N, CA, C and O atoms as a MOPAC input file, in Angstrom:
PM7 MOZYME 1SCF
protein

 N      5.33700 1    41.13200 1     4.49700 1
 C      4.64600 1    40.92900 1     3.19500 1
 C      5.36200 1    39.69800 1     2.41500 1
 O      4.68000 1    38.83100 1     1.86900 1
 N      6.68900 1    39.67900 1     2.40000 1
 C      7.44600 1    38.58500 1     1.78200 1
 C      7.06700 1    37.31900 1     2.41800 1
 O      6.77100 1    36.36900 1     1.69400 1
 N      7.04500 1    37.20400 1     3.69700 1
 C      6.74400 1    35.91800 1     4.42200 1
 C      5.33400 1    35.47700 1     3.97400 1
 O      5.13800 1    34.28100 1     3.76200 1
 N      4.44600 1    36.28500 1     3.83400 1
 C      3.05100 1    36.02300 1     3.48100 1
 C      3.12000 1    35.46600 1     2.07600 1
 O      2.44600 1    34.46500 1     1.83500 1
 N      3.84200 1    35.99300 1     1.14500 1
 C      3.90900 1    35.56700 1    -0.28700 1
 C      4.43900 1    34.08700 1    -0.31000 1
 O      3.87300 1    33.19600 1    -0.94300 1
 N      5.57300 1    33.90700 1     0.43600 1
 C      6.26400 1    32.56800 1     0.59100 1
 C      5.26100 1    31.53600 1     1.24000 1
 O      5.17100 1    30.38500 1     0.81200 1
 N      4.60200 1    31.95600 1     2.17000 1
 C      3.53200 1    31.05600 1     2.79800 1
 C      2.50600 1    30.74300 1     1.82500 1
 O      2.10200 1    29.58000 1     1.80200 1
 N      2.02400 1    31.57400 1     1.02800 1
 C      0.95200 1    31.45000 1     0.14700 1
 C      1.45700 1    30.43900 1    -0.95400 1
 O      0.76700 1    29.49800 1    -1.34600 1
 N      2.69400 1    30.71500 1    -1.40400 1
 C      3.15000 1    29.75500 1    -2.37600 1
 C      3.20600 1    28.21800 1    -1.95900 1
 O      2.78800 1    27.27300 1    -2.62900 1
 N      3.87200 1    28.16800 1    -0.58400 1
 C      3.92300 1    26.95700 1    -0.04800 1
 C      2.60500 1    26.18700 1     0.09200 1
 O      2.51000 1    24.99100 1    -0.18300 1
 N      1.60400 1    26.93600 1     0.53100 1
 C      0.25500 1    26.38100 1     0.80400 1
 C     -0.29000 1    25.84100 1    -0.61600 1
 O     -0.78300 1    24.72000 1    -0.74200 1
 N     -0.15200 1    26.73500 1    -1.63200 1
 C     -0.67700 1    26.23100 1    -3.01900 1
 C      0.17400 1    25.05700 1    -3.50000 1
 O     -0.42600 1    24.16600 1    -4.10000 1
 N      1.39200 1    24.94400 1    -3.33200 1
 C      2.10000 1    23.71700 1    -3.74200 1
 C      1.58700 1    22.56300 1    -2.89400 1
 O      1.39100 1    21.48100 1    -3.44700 1
 N      1.36300 1    22.70700 1    -1.63000 1
 C      0.91300 1    21.61000 1    -0.71400 1
 C     -0.37200 1    21.20800 1    -1.17500 1
 O     -0.64200 1    20.00900 1    -1.24500 1
 N     -1.26700 1    22.17000 1    -1.52600 1
 C     -2.67500 1    21.76500 1    -1.93600 1
 C     -2.67600 1    20.93600 1    -3.33800 1
 O     -3.39400 1    19.95900 1    -3.55200 1
 N     -1.74000 1    21.50300 1    -4.25800 1
 C     -1.53500 1    20.82500 1    -5.39700 1
 C     -1.15900 1    19.35200 1    -5.16200 1
 O     -1.75200 1    18.44400 1    -5.74500 1
 N     -0.09400 1    19.12500 1    -4.23700 1
 C      0.30400 1    17.82400 1    -3.97700 1
 C     -0.87700 1    16.82800 1    -3.49500 1
 O     -1.05100 1    15.67500 1    -3.89100 1
 N     -1.58900 1    17.49000 1    -2.61700 1
 C     -2.72900 1    16.69800 1    -2.09500 1
 C     -3.76500 1    16.39000 1    -3.13500 1
 O     -4.41200 1    15.34400 1    -3.08400 1
 N     -3.92400 1    17.25200 1    -4.04300 1
 C     -4.88500 1    17.09100 1    -5.09900 1
 C     -4.46700 1    15.95700 1    -6.02000 1
 O     -5.22500 1    15.03600 1    -6.32400 1
 N     -3.17700 1    16.08400 1    -6.45900 1
 C     -2.62600 1    14.92300 1    -7.21300 1
 C     -2.66800 1    13.60900 1    -6.53500 1
 O     -2.85700 1    12.57300 1    -7.17400 1
 N     -2.51000 1    13.62700 1    -5.36600 1
 C     -2.46200 1    12.40000 1    -4.55700 1
 C     -3.91500 1    11.86200 1    -4.49500 1
 O     -4.15300 1    10.67700 1    -4.72500 1
 N     -4.89600 1    12.77000 1    -4.17500 1
 C     -6.21400 1    12.33800 1    -4.12000 1
 C     -6.83500 1    11.67300 1    -5.46800 1
 O     -7.55200 1    10.67300 1    -5.47600 1
 N     -6.39800 1    12.46800 1    -6.68200 1
 C     -6.84800 1    12.05400 1    -7.92100 1
 C     -6.16000 1    10.70400 1    -8.35700 1
 O     -6.78900 1     9.85400 1    -8.98800 1
 N     -4.93300 1    10.55500 1    -8.01800 1
 C     -4.28500 1     9.36400 1    -8.26000 1
 C     -4.74100 1     8.09700 1    -7.47900 1
 O     -4.86900 1     6.97200 1    -7.96000 1
 N     -4.96000 1     8.46800 1    -6.20800 1
 C     -5.60100 1     7.32100 1    -5.38200 1
 C     -6.84300 1     6.94000 1    -5.83700 1
 O     -7.07100 1     5.73300 1    -5.91900 1
 N     -7.79700 1     7.83800 1    -6.19000 1
 C     -9.15100 1     7.59800 1    -6.74700 1
 C     -9.10100 1     6.72900 1    -8.02700 1
 O     -9.89900 1     5.81000 1    -8.21500 1
 N     -8.09700 1     7.07700 1    -8.91900 1
 C     -7.95500 1     6.49500 1   -10.25800 1
 C     -7.41300 1     4.96800 1    -9.93900 1
 O     -7.90100 1     4.03100 1   -10.57000 1
 N     -6.47400 1     4.75900 1    -9.02400 1
 C     -6.02200 1     3.47400 1    -8.80700 1
 C     -7.18300 1     2.49600 1    -8.20600 1
 O     -7.36500 1     1.33300 1    -8.56500 1
 N     -7.93300 1     3.20700 1    -7.21700 1
 C     -9.17000 1     2.59400 1    -6.60800 1
 C     -9.96300 1     2.14000 1    -7.84400 1
 O    -10.28700 1     0.95600 1    -7.92900 1
 N    -10.28500 1     3.00000 1    -8.78900 1
 C    -11.26300 1     2.57300 1    -9.92300 1
 C    -10.68100 1     1.52800 1   -10.83700 1
 O    -11.45000 1     0.68400 1   -11.29800 1
 N     -9.45200 1     1.49700 1   -11.13600 1
 C     -8.94600 1     0.45900 1   -11.97200 1
 C     -8.78800 1    -0.90000 1   -11.27300 1
 O     -8.89000 1    -1.96300 1   -11.88600 1
 N     -8.55300 1    -0.81700 1   -10.06000 1
 C     -8.38700 1    -2.15600 1    -9.23700 1
 C     -9.73400 1    -2.65700 1    -8.66000 1
 O     -9.78300 1    -3.84100 1    -8.32400 1
 N    -10.77700 1    -1.92000 1    -8.51800 1
 C    -12.01300 1    -2.35000 1    -8.03300 1
 C    -12.47300 1    -3.70100 1    -8.62200 1
 O    -12.81900 1    -4.64000 1    -7.90600 1
 N    -12.45700 1    -3.74000 1    -9.91500 1
 C    -12.90000 1    -5.04500 1   -10.72300 1
 C    -12.22400 1    -6.15400 1   -10.19200 1
 O    -12.79500 1    -7.24100 1   -10.28800 1
 N    -11.01100 1    -6.09700 1    -9.59500 1
 C    -10.13300 1    -7.11600 1    -9.10600 1
 C    -10.38200 1    -7.35800 1    -7.60000 1
 O     -9.73200 1    -8.21900 1    -7.00600 1
 N    -11.27400 1    -6.64000 1    -7.00500 1
 C    -11.41600 1    -6.75000 1    -5.57200 1
 C    -10.51000 1    -6.01900 1    -4.67100 1
 O    -10.46500 1    -6.28900 1    -3.47100 1
 N     -9.78300 1    -5.09600 1    -5.21600 1
 C     -8.74100 1    -4.39500 1    -4.42700 1
 C     -9.03400 1    -2.89400 1    -4.38500 1
 O     -9.80100 1    -2.35200 1    -5.18000 1
 N     -8.40100 1    -2.27600 1    -3.44600 1
 C     -8.44700 1    -0.92800 1    -3.39800 1
 C     -6.93800 1    -0.46400 1    -3.38000 1
 O     -6.08100 1    -1.33700 1    -3.24400 1
 N     -6.56000 1     0.85600 1    -3.50900 1
 C     -5.30300 1     1.39100 1    -3.48400 1
 C     -4.44300 1     0.95500 1    -2.26100 1
 O     -3.24200 1     0.73700 1    -2.42100 1
 N     -4.99000 1     0.83300 1    -1.13900 1
 C     -4.25700 1     0.64200 1    -0.03000 1
 C     -3.96100 1    -0.82000 1     0.10900 1
 O     -2.91600 1    -1.19400 1     0.64100 1
 N     -4.97500 1    -1.76700 1    -0.42000 1
 C     -4.76700 1    -3.18000 1    -0.59100 1
 C     -3.59900 1    -3.32300 1    -1.31400 1
 O     -2.60500 1    -3.85000 1    -0.81400 1
 N     -3.63200 1    -2.83300 1    -2.63000 1
 C     -2.48700 1    -3.07000 1    -3.48200 1
 C     -1.19100 1    -2.62100 1    -2.89800 1
 O     -0.20600 1    -3.33400 1    -3.09100 1
 N     -1.06900 1    -1.47000 1    -2.17500 1
 C      0.09700 1    -1.05200 1    -1.67000 1
 C      0.77300 1    -2.16600 1    -0.59500 1
 O      1.98000 1    -2.38200 1    -0.48400 1
 N     -0.14900 1    -2.72300 1     0.05600 1
 C      0.39600 1    -3.69700 1     0.95200 1
 C      1.01400 1    -4.94600 1     0.18000 1
 O      2.10600 1    -5.43600 1     0.46600 1
 N      0.19200 1    -5.39000 1    -0.81300 1
 C      0.62800 1    -6.50900 1    -1.64500 1
 C      1.85700 1    -6.12600 1    -2.34300 1
 O      2.75900 1    -6.96200 1    -2.37800 1
 N      2.02800 1    -4.98600 1    -2.90600 1
 C      3.21000 1    -4.58900 1    -3.58100 1
 C      4.42700 1    -4.58500 1    -2.68700 1
 O      5.47300 1    -5.10700 1    -3.07100 1
 N      4.31900 1    -4.00800 1    -1.50000 1
 C      5.43700 1    -3.91400 1    -0.53300 1
 C      5.80600 1    -5.44500 1    -0.21500 1
 O      6.97800 1    -5.81200 1    -0.30300 1
 N      4.88300 1    -6.24200 1     0.12100 1
 C      5.17900 1    -7.63400 1     0.54300 1
 C      5.89500 1    -8.34900 1    -0.76000 1
 O      6.81400 1    -9.14700 1    -0.57000 1
 N      5.44500 1    -8.03700 1    -2.07600 1
 C      6.04300 1    -8.70000 1    -3.12200 1
 C      7.50100 1    -8.15900 1    -3.33800 1
 O      8.35700 1    -8.90700 1    -3.81100 1
 N      7.75600 1    -7.00100 1    -3.03100 1
 C      9.08300 1    -6.43800 1    -3.15100 1
 C      9.97000 1    -6.81500 1    -1.94500 1
 O     11.15200 1    -7.12600 1    -2.09900 1
 N      9.36700 1    -6.77800 1    -0.74800 1
 C     10.18300 1    -7.05400 1     0.43500 1
 C     10.40200 1    -8.62700 1     0.62800 1
 O     11.32900 1    -9.06300 1     1.30900 1
 N      9.56000 1    -9.36800 1     0.03400 1
 C      9.50300 1   -10.86900 1     0.22100 1
 C      9.35100 1   -11.46900 1    -1.16700 1
 O      8.28100 1   -11.98200 1    -1.49400 1
 N     10.41500 1   -11.42000 1    -2.01300 1
 C     10.29000 1   -11.90800 1    -3.40800 1
 C     10.02500 1   -13.25800 1    -3.68000 1
 O      9.48400 1   -13.61400 1    -4.72700 1
 N     10.39500 1   -14.06700 1    -2.74700 1
 C     10.33600 1   -15.58100 1    -2.93800 1
 C      9.14500 1   -16.10600 1    -2.14000 1
 O      8.88500 1   -15.64600 1    -1.02800 1
 N      8.45400 1   -17.02800 1    -2.68700 1
 C      7.23000 1   -17.77500 1    -2.01000 1
 C      7.70300 1   -18.14800 1    -0.66800 1
 O      8.80700 1   -18.67000 1    -0.51000 1
 N      6.94700 1   -17.91000 1     0.24500 1
 C      7.29000 1   -18.37400 1     1.81100 1
 C      8.07900 1   -17.25100 1     2.46100 1
 O      8.18400 1   -17.30100 1     3.68600 1
 N      8.63800 1   -16.26400 1     1.82200 1
 C      9.23100 1   -15.25200 1     2.47600 1
 C      8.17000 1   -14.48600 1     3.28100 1
 O      7.00200 1   -14.38900 1     2.90500 1
 N      8.69100 1   -13.90400 1     4.50700 1
 C      7.78500 1   -13.18600 1     5.39200 1
 C      8.25900 1   -11.86700 1     5.65200 1
 O      9.44100 1   -11.58000 1     5.45800 1
 N      7.37800 1   -10.99600 1     6.10200 1
 C      7.64800 1    -9.50600 1     6.42000 1
 C      6.99700 1    -9.34600 1     7.83300 1
 O      5.93400 1    -9.91300 1     8.08500 1
 N      7.56600 1    -8.66100 1     8.64400 1
 C      6.94200 1    -8.14500 1     9.94700 1
 C      5.96600 1    -7.03700 1     9.67800 1
 O      6.21900 1    -6.06200 1     8.97100 1
 N      4.83000 1    -7.26300 1    10.29600 1
 C      3.71800 1    -6.25200 1    10.05400 1
 C      4.31100 1    -4.94200 1    10.51500 1
 O      4.04000 1    -3.91200 1     9.89800 1
 N      5.04600 1    -4.92900 1    11.49100 1
 C      5.52300 1    -3.64600 1    12.02200 1
 C      6.43200 1    -3.02500 1    11.02000 1
 O      6.43200 1    -1.79400 1    11.01100 1
 N      7.21000 1    -3.64300 1    10.16900 1
 C      7.80400 1    -3.04300 1     8.95000 1
 C      6.99900 1    -2.36500 1     8.01900 1
 O      7.43000 1    -1.40000 1     7.38800 1
 N      5.70500 1    -2.86100 1     7.87300 1
 C      4.83800 1    -2.30100 1     6.89200 1
 C      4.31100 1    -0.93200 1     7.51600 1
 O      4.10100 1    -0.02700 1     6.70800 1
 N      4.09100 1    -0.69800 1     8.76800 1
 C      3.48500 1     0.48200 1     9.31900 1
 C      4.04900 1     1.79600 1     8.93700 1
 O      3.29700 1     2.76400 1     8.82700 1
 N      5.29100 1     1.89500 1     8.73300 1
 C      5.99700 1     3.02700 1     8.32300 1
 C      5.88700 1     3.28600 1     6.85600 1
 O      6.12600 1     4.41600 1     6.42800 1
 N      5.52300 1     2.26000 1     6.01600 1
 C      5.77200 1     2.35000 1     4.64500 1
 C      4.28400 1     2.58000 1     4.03200 1
 O      4.13300 1     3.21300 1     2.98700 1
 N      3.28000 1     2.06600 1     4.69600 1
 C      1.82900 1     2.29700 1     4.23100 1
 C      1.30800 1     3.47900 1     5.10600 1
 O      1.57300 1     3.61100 1     6.30100 1
 N      0.56700 1     4.28600 1     4.39500 1
 C     -0.02100 1     5.58200 1     5.02600 1
 C     -1.24900 1     5.23500 1     5.69700 1
 O     -2.28000 1     5.80400 1     5.34000 1
 N     -1.27900 1     4.33200 1     6.66800 1
 C     -2.51900 1     3.86100 1     7.49700 1
 C     -2.04000 1     3.71000 1     9.01400 1
 O     -0.88800 1     3.36500 1     9.27600 1
 N     -2.88900 1     3.95700 1     9.89200 1
 C     -2.62400 1     3.65800 1    11.31800 1
 C     -2.33600 1     2.22900 1    11.58800 1
 O     -2.74000 1     1.45200 1    10.72300 1
 N     -1.75700 1     1.74900 1    12.55200 1
 C     -1.41600 1     0.37100 1    12.86600 1
 C     -2.75000 1    -0.42600 1    12.91400 1
 O     -2.81000 1    -1.56200 1    12.44400 1
 N     -3.69500 1     0.11600 1    13.42300 1
 C     -4.99600 1    -0.58100 1    13.70800 1
 C     -5.69400 1    -0.77200 1    12.11000 1
 O     -6.13100 1    -1.84700 1    11.70000 1
 N     -5.69200 1     0.34200 1    11.42700 1
 C     -6.20200 1     0.30300 1    10.09600 1
 C     -5.36500 1    -0.70200 1     9.17500 1
 O     -5.94900 1    -1.35000 1     8.30700 1
 N     -4.17400 1    -0.80500 1     9.35100 1
 C     -3.37100 1    -1.81700 1     8.64300 1
 C     -3.64800 1    -3.06500 1     9.13000 1
 O     -3.64600 1    -3.97800 1     8.30400 1
 N     -3.89700 1    -3.33700 1    10.33000 1
 C     -4.24300 1    -4.62000 1    10.92900 1
 C     -5.61400 1    -5.11100 1    10.38200 1
 O     -5.81100 1    -6.31100 1    10.19400 1
 N     -6.46800 1    -4.25700 1    10.15500 1
 C     -7.94800 1    -4.49300 1     9.63700 1
 C     -7.64300 1    -4.94100 1     8.12200 1
 O     -8.18500 1    -5.91800 1     7.60500 1
 N     -6.81700 1    -4.20600 1     7.54700 1
 C     -6.65100 1    -4.33500 1     6.00500 1
 C     -5.95000 1    -5.66400 1     5.93500 1
 O     -6.37100 1    -6.44300 1     5.08000 1
 N     -4.97100 1    -6.04200 1     6.67800 1
 C     -4.35000 1    -7.32400 1     6.48000 1
 C     -5.36300 1    -8.46000 1     6.75500 1
 O     -5.40100 1    -9.50300 1     6.10200 1
 N     -6.14900 1    -8.16400 1     7.75200 1
 C     -7.21500 1    -9.22600 1     8.07000 1
 C     -8.13000 1    -9.41100 1     6.84900 1
 O     -8.40000 1   -10.55300 1     6.47800 1
 N     -8.55300 1    -8.48000 1     6.29500 1
 C     -9.33700 1    -8.71300 1     4.92300 1
 C     -8.57600 1    -9.27000 1     3.86000 1
 O     -9.18700 1    -9.96800 1     3.05100 1
 N     -7.28900 1    -9.08100 1     3.70400 1
 C     -6.53900 1    -9.63500 1     2.79900 1
 C     -6.36000 1   -11.22000 1     2.97700 1
 O     -6.38800 1   -12.04800 1     2.06600 1
 N     -6.16600 1   -11.46800 1     4.37000 1
 C     -6.02400 1   -12.93300 1     4.84200 1
 C     -7.35000 1   -13.57200 1     4.47700 1
 O     -7.33700 1   -14.65800 1     3.89700 1
 N     -8.58000 1   -12.92500 1     4.80000 1
 C     -9.84000 1   -13.56000 1     4.66000 1
 C    -10.06900 1   -13.92400 1     3.19100 1
 O    -10.73200 1   -14.91100 1     2.87200 1
 N     -9.49100 1   -13.08100 1     2.29000 1
 C     -9.55700 1   -13.24900 1     0.85800 1
 C     -8.53800 1   -14.34200 1     0.24200 1
 O     -8.60000 1   -14.72400 1    -0.92700 1
 N     -7.68600 1   -14.74600 1     1.09300 1
 C     -6.69000 1   -15.67600 1     0.77400 1
 C     -5.50900 1   -15.28300 1     0.04400 1
 O     -4.83700 1   -16.09500 1    -0.59200 1
 N     -5.20100 1   -13.85200 1     0.13700 1
 C     -4.10700 1   -13.21600 1    -0.40700 1
 C     -2.81400 1   -13.12900 1     0.33000 1
 O     -1.72000 1   -13.03100 1    -0.22600 1
 N     -3.02300 1   -13.17300 1     1.69900 1
 C     -1.83100 1   -13.20300 1     2.69300 1
 C     -2.12600 1   -14.13800 1     3.74300 1
 O     -3.26800 1   -14.50000 1     4.02600 1
 N     -0.95600 1   -14.56900 1     4.38500 1
 C     -1.08200 1   -15.29700 1     5.56100 1
 C     -0.45200 1   -14.59100 1     6.70500 1
 O      0.51200 1   -13.84800 1     6.51900 1
 N     -1.01600 1   -14.81600 1     8.00800 1
 C     -0.33100 1   -14.14800 1     9.11200 1
 C      0.11900 1   -15.18700 1     9.96200 1
 O     -0.62200 1   -16.16800 1    10.02900 1
 N      1.36300 1   -15.19900 1    10.75400 1
 C      1.87200 1   -15.99000 1    11.78100 1
 C      2.45500 1   -15.27800 1    12.82200 1
 O      2.78900 1   -14.11000 1    12.61900 1
 N      2.64400 1   -15.83900 1    13.98700 1
 C      3.21100 1   -15.18300 1    15.29400 1
 C      4.68500 1   -15.41600 1    15.02600 1
 O      5.10200 1   -16.46800 1    14.54100 1
 N      5.47800 1   -14.36500 1    15.37000 1
 C      6.80800 1   -14.33600 1    15.58900 1
 C      7.30400 1   -15.17400 1    16.76000 1
 O      7.05600 1   -14.79000 1    17.90300 1
 N      8.01300 1   -16.33500 1    16.53900 1
 C      8.51800 1   -17.15000 1    17.59200 1
 C      9.30200 1   -16.36400 1    18.55700 1
 O      9.07000 1   -16.41200 1    19.76500 1
 N     10.25100 1   -15.62400 1    18.02400 1
 C     11.25200 1   -14.88000 1    18.68400 1
 C     10.71400 1   -13.89000 1    19.65600 1
 O     11.24100 1   -13.72600 1    20.75600 1
 N      9.59600 1   -13.18500 1    19.22800 1
 C      8.95200 1   -12.05600 1    19.96900 1
 C      7.56800 1   -12.25200 1    19.80200 1
 O      7.03000 1   -11.92900 1    18.74200 1
 N      6.82300 1   -12.83200 1    20.89400 1
 C      5.52300 1   -13.21400 1    20.70700 1
 C      4.48400 1   -11.86700 1    20.36200 1
 O      3.31500 1   -12.02800 1    20.01300 1
 N      5.00500 1   -10.78300 1    20.49300 1
 C      4.22900 1    -9.63300 1    20.13600 1
 C      4.27600 1    -9.36400 1    18.62400 1
 O      3.41900 1    -8.66800 1    18.07900 1
 N      5.16000 1    -9.85500 1    18.04800 1
 C      5.45000 1    -9.60900 1    16.55100 1
 C      4.58700 1   -10.55600 1    15.78400 1
 O      4.25300 1   -11.63900 1    16.26400 1
 N      4.21700 1   -10.15000 1    14.57400 1
 C      3.39200 1   -10.78400 1    13.66800 1
 C      3.96800 1   -10.84400 1    12.33500 1
 O      4.32600 1    -9.76400 1    11.86700 1
 N      4.14400 1   -11.98100 1    11.56400 1
 C      4.68000 1   -12.04700 1    10.27000 1
 C      3.52700 1   -12.04200 1     9.27500 1
 O      2.46600 1   -12.55800 1     9.62800 1
 N      3.63500 1   -11.53500 1     8.12900 1
 C      2.79300 1   -11.66700 1     7.11200 1
 C      3.51200 1   -12.10000 1     5.78000 1
 O      4.67500 1   -11.77900 1     5.53400 1
 N      2.74300 1   -12.84000 1     4.95900 1
 C      3.41200 1   -13.31400 1     3.71000 1
 C      2.36800 1   -13.42900 1     2.66700 1
 O      1.18900 1   -13.63100 1     2.95600 1
 N      2.81700 1   -13.29400 1     1.40500 1
 C      1.81100 1   -13.42500 1     0.26300 1
 C      1.60000 1   -14.87000 1    -0.00100 1
 O      2.52800 1   -15.67800 1    -0.03300 1
 N      0.29000 1   -15.18600 1    -0.19900 1
 C     -0.04200 1   -16.64600 1    -0.79000 1
 C      0.26300 1   -16.62900 1    -2.25500 1
 O      0.52300 1   -15.60200 1    -2.88100 1
 N      0.21300 1   -17.85200 1    -2.76600 1
 C      0.30200 1   -17.89200 1    -4.21300 1
 C     -0.79400 1   -17.12200 1    -4.81400 1
 O     -0.54400 1   -16.43600 1    -5.80500 1
 N     -2.03800 1   -17.15900 1    -4.30100 1
 C     -3.13900 1   -16.37100 1    -4.86800 1
 C     -2.82200 1   -14.80100 1    -4.76300 1
 O     -3.13600 1   -14.01500 1    -5.65700 1
 N     -2.25300 1   -14.47500 1    -3.73600 1
 C     -1.78000 1   -12.99400 1    -3.51600 1
 C     -0.68500 1   -12.55800 1    -4.50300 1
 O     -0.68700 1   -11.43500 1    -5.00700 1
 N      0.27300 1   -13.51100 1    -4.76500 1
 C      1.17300 1   -13.16300 1    -5.64100 1
 C      0.70300 1   -13.22000 1    -7.07100 1
 O      1.24400 1   -12.46500 1    -7.87800 1
 N     -0.18500 1   -13.98400 1    -7.44000 1
 C     -0.70400 1   -14.04800 1    -8.74900 1
 C     -1.58900 1   -12.91300 1    -9.05000 1
 O     -1.56600 1   -12.44000 1   -10.18600 1
 N     -2.42100 1   -12.39300 1    -8.08700 1
 C     -3.22100 1   -11.24000 1    -8.29000 1
 C     -2.35300 1    -9.97000 1    -8.36000 1
 O     -2.58600 1    -9.06200 1    -9.15700 1
 N     -1.31600 1    -9.96100 1    -7.45700 1
 C     -0.34600 1    -8.83500 1    -7.61300 1
 C      0.18500 1    -8.58900 1    -8.96600 1
 O      0.15000 1    -7.51500 1    -9.56800 1
 N      0.75300 1    -9.87300 1    -9.43800 1
 C      1.32500 1    -9.72000 1   -10.89700 1
 C      0.29900 1    -9.29000 1   -11.95300 1
 O      0.62600 1    -8.61300 1   -12.92800 1
 N     -1.07900 1    -9.75000 1   -11.70100 1
 C     -2.11400 1    -9.39000 1   -12.73700 1
 C     -2.33000 1    -7.88600 1   -12.66500 1
 O     -2.42400 1    -7.24800 1   -13.71400 1
 N     -2.41300 1    -7.28400 1   -11.47600 1
 C     -2.83000 1    -5.90400 1   -11.44600 1
 C     -1.60900 1    -4.82600 1   -11.36500 1
 O     -1.75400 1    -3.61100 1   -11.49400 1
 N     -0.48300 1    -5.44800 1   -11.14800 1
 C      0.74300 1    -4.44500 1   -11.25400 1
 C      0.72700 1    -3.53900 1   -12.31300 1
 O      0.80300 1    -2.33700 1   -12.05800 1
 N      0.62600 1    -3.98700 1   -13.61800 1
 C      0.70200 1    -3.22700 1   -14.81300 1
 C     -0.45500 1    -2.05000 1   -14.86200 1
 O     -0.27700 1    -0.95800 1   -15.40300 1
 N     -1.68300 1    -2.46400 1   -14.19600 1
 C     -2.73200 1    -1.56100 1   -14.22300 1
 C     -2.37100 1    -0.33100 1   -13.20600 1
 O     -2.55500 1     0.84700 1   -13.51000 1
 N     -1.83100 1    -0.77000 1   -11.95800 1
 C     -1.45500 1     0.36900 1   -10.95000 1
 C     -0.21200 1     1.25800 1   -11.58900 1
 O     -0.20600 1     2.48500 1   -11.50100 1
 N      0.72800 1     0.58800 1   -12.17100 1
 C      1.86900 1     1.44200 1   -12.64000 1
 C      1.36100 1     2.22300 1   -13.85500 1
 O      1.89000 1     3.31200 1   -14.07300 1
 N      0.38900 1     1.78500 1   -14.67400 1
 C     -0.20500 1     2.58600 1   -15.79800 1
 C     -0.83700 1     3.73600 1   -15.17700 1
 O     -0.64900 1     4.82200 1   -15.72700 1
 N     -1.51700 1     3.69700 1   -14.18200 1
 C     -2.14600 1     4.82700 1   -13.45100 1
 C     -1.02300 1     5.81800 1   -12.96600 1
 O     -1.11100 1     7.02300 1   -13.20200 1
 N     -0.07500 1     5.32400 1   -12.35200 1
 C      0.99100 1     6.11500 1   -11.97500 1
 C      1.69200 1     6.99800 1   -12.98700 1
 O      1.99500 1     8.17900 1   -12.81700 1
 N      1.92000 1     6.20900 1   -14.13600 1
 C      2.58400 1     6.84800 1   -15.25100 1
 C      1.60600 1     7.97700 1   -16.00800 1
 O      2.07500 1     8.99000 1   -16.52500 1
 N      0.31800 1     7.68700 1   -15.99900 1
 C     -0.63700 1     8.54600 1   -16.59200 1
 C     -0.71700 1     9.97800 1   -15.61100 1
 O     -0.65000 1    11.14100 1   -16.00800 1
 N     -0.85900 1     9.55100 1   -14.39900 1
 C     -1.08300 1    10.71800 1   -13.44900 1
 C      0.16500 1    11.47700 1   -13.10300 1
 O      0.10400 1    12.68700 1   -12.89100 1
 N      1.22000 1    10.85700 1   -13.04300 1
 C      2.46600 1    11.62800 1   -12.57500 1
 C      3.41800 1    11.90400 1   -13.53400 1
 O      4.28900 1    12.71600 1   -13.22300 1
 N      3.44300 1    11.37900 1   -14.69200 1
 C      4.30800 1    11.71700 1   -15.79500 1
 C      3.80100 1    13.09100 1   -16.40700 1
 O      2.67700 1    13.23100 1   -16.89000 1
 N      4.74800 1    14.07500 1   -16.33000 1
 C      4.53000 1    15.43200 1   -16.90300 1
 C      3.61800 1    16.11700 1   -16.11800 1
 O      3.29100 1    17.26700 1   -16.41300 1

């Protein structure tokens, strides 16, 4: 009986975490939509801005895979959309031809700076308290 109670408590906590995550992602999508971005798009831009703070800095796509909650193929499609929109640039890694570099363009950095307060505001609203 005690195991069942513990299990039920864990399940409830897990479902609460999933519910907060879903509501937060939906709210981020809602506030970023007028800027042509979704939550996952922003997450990639934000990681690139953090990992590659100077213009021209690059990040290997493989380094993004573990940080963004998308499959490698979904991430590749997302980066393709961001590239089509002029927000990122991709290039092949000279040292390892299987590797791909990605970097923010000036347009991507500007858009990230513009929407960063919106995303952080949603996080504060949804996760504080």
